[in-house]
CSV table of C-alpha atoms in Angstrom, one decimal:
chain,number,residue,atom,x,y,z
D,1,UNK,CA,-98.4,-39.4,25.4
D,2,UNK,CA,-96.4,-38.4,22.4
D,3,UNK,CA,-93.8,-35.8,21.0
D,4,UNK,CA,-95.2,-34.3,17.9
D,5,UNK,CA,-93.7,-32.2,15.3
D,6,UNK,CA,-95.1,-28.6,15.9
D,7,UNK,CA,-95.9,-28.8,11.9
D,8,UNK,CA,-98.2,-32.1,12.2
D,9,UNK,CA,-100.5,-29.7,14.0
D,10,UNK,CA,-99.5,-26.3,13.1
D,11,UNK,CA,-99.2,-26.1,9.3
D,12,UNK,CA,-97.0,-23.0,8.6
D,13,UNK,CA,-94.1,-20.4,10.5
D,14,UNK,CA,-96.9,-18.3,11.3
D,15,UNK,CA,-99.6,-20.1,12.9
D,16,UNK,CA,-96.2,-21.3,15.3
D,17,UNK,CA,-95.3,-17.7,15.9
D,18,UNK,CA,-98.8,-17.2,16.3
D,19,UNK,CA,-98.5,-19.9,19.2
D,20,UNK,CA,-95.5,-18.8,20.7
D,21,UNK,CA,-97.1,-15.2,21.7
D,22,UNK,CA,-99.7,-16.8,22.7
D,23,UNK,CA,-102.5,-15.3,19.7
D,24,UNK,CA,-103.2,-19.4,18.3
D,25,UNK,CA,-104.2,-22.0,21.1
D,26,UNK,CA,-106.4,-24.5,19.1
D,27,UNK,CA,-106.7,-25.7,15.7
D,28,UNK,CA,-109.1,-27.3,14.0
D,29,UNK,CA,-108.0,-30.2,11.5
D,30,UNK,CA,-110.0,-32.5,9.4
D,31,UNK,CA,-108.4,-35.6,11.5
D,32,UNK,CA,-107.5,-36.4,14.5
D,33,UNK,CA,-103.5,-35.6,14.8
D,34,UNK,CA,-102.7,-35.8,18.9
D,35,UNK,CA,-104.3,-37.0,21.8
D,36,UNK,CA,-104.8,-34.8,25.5
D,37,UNK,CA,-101.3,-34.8,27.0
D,38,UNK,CA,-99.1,-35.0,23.4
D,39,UNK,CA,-96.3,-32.1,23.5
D,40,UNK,CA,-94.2,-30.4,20.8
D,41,UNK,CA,-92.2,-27.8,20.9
D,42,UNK,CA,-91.5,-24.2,19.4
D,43,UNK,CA,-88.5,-22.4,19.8
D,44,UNK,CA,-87.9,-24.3,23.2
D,45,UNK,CA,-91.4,-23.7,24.5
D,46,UNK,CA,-93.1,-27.0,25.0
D,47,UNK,CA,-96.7,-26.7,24.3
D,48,UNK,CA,-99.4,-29.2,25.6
D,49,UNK,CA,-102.6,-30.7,24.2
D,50,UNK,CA,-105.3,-30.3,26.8
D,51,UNK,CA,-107.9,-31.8,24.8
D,52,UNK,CA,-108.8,-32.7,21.5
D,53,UNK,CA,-112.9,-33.0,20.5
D,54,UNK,CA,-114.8,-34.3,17.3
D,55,UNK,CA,-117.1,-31.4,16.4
D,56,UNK,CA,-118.7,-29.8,12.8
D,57,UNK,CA,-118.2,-26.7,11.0
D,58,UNK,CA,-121.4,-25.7,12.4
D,59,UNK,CA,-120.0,-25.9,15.8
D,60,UNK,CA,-117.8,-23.7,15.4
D,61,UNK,CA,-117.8,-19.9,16.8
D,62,UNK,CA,-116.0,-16.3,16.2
D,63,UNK,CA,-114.2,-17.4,19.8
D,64,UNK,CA,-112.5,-20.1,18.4
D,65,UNK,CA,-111.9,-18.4,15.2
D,66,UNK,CA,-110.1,-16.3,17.2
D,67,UNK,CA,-108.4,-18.7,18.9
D,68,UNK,CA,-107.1,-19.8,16.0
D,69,UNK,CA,-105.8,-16.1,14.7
D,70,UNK,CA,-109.0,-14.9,12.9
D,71,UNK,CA,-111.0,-11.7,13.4
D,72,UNK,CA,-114.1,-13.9,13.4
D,73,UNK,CA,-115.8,-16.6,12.2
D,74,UNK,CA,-116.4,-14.9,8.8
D,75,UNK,CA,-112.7,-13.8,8.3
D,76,UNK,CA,-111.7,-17.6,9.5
D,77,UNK,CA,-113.8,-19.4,6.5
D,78,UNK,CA,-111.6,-16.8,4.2
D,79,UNK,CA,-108.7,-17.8,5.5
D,80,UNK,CA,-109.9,-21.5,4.8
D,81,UNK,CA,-111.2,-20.7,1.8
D,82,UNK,CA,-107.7,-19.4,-0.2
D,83,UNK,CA,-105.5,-22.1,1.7
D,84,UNK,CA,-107.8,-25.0,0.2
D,85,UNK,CA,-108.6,-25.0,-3.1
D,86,UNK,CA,-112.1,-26.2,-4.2
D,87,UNK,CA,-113.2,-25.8,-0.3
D,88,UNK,CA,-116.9,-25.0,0.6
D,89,UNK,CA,-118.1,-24.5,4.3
D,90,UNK,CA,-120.5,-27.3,5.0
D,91,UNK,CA,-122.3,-27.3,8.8
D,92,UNK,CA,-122.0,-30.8,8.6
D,93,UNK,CA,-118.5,-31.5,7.9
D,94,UNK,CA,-116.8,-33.2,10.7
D,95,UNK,CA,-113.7,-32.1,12.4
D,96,UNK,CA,-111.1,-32.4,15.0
D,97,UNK,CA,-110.4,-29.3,17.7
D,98,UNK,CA,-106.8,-29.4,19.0
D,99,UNK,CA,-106.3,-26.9,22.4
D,100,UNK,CA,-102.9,-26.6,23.9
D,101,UNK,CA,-101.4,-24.2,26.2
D,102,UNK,CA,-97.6,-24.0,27.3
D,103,UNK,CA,-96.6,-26.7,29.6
D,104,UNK,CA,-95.8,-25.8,33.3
């Protein structure tokens, strides 16, 4: 188990605030970046990684768009869309889920 920086998986102030009230509780990354049981912290809440899974764009559903701050699953490829330039959505591209709750 490691202390990670909340920015290694939470890119940007707002996805952190986002965590912090509780609206963000799993990101999807192209890599793996924690294993279950890694903390970091925000603002003196500790956050936990419960797990961490290899899935595809495919996989994913408007649930975990919104549980990573999106209306859906249309309004998340958007958001991917304008942060990554040259991005298209590919069912087949692999990625990395990241859930975490606050620690007890």
């Amino acid at each position: 188990m490691s202390e990670l920086d909340p920015g290694t998986l939470l890119p940007n102030d707002r996805m952190r605030q986002q965590a912090l009230d509780g609206e963000v509780t799993q990101i999807h990354r192209g890599q793996r970046y924690a294993e279950a049981g890694d903390t970091f912290e925000i603002e003196g809440t500790t956050f936990e990684v419960v797990a961490v899974d290899d899935r595809t764009l495919g996989d994913m559903t408007d649930a975990d768009a919104r549980a990573e701050g999106a209306r859906d699953l249309d309004h998340y490829k958007q958001i991917l869309e304008r942060a990554h330039e040259d991005f298209e959505w590919e069912d087949d591209s692999e990625i990395v889920r990241h859930r975490f709750q606050p620690a007890d």
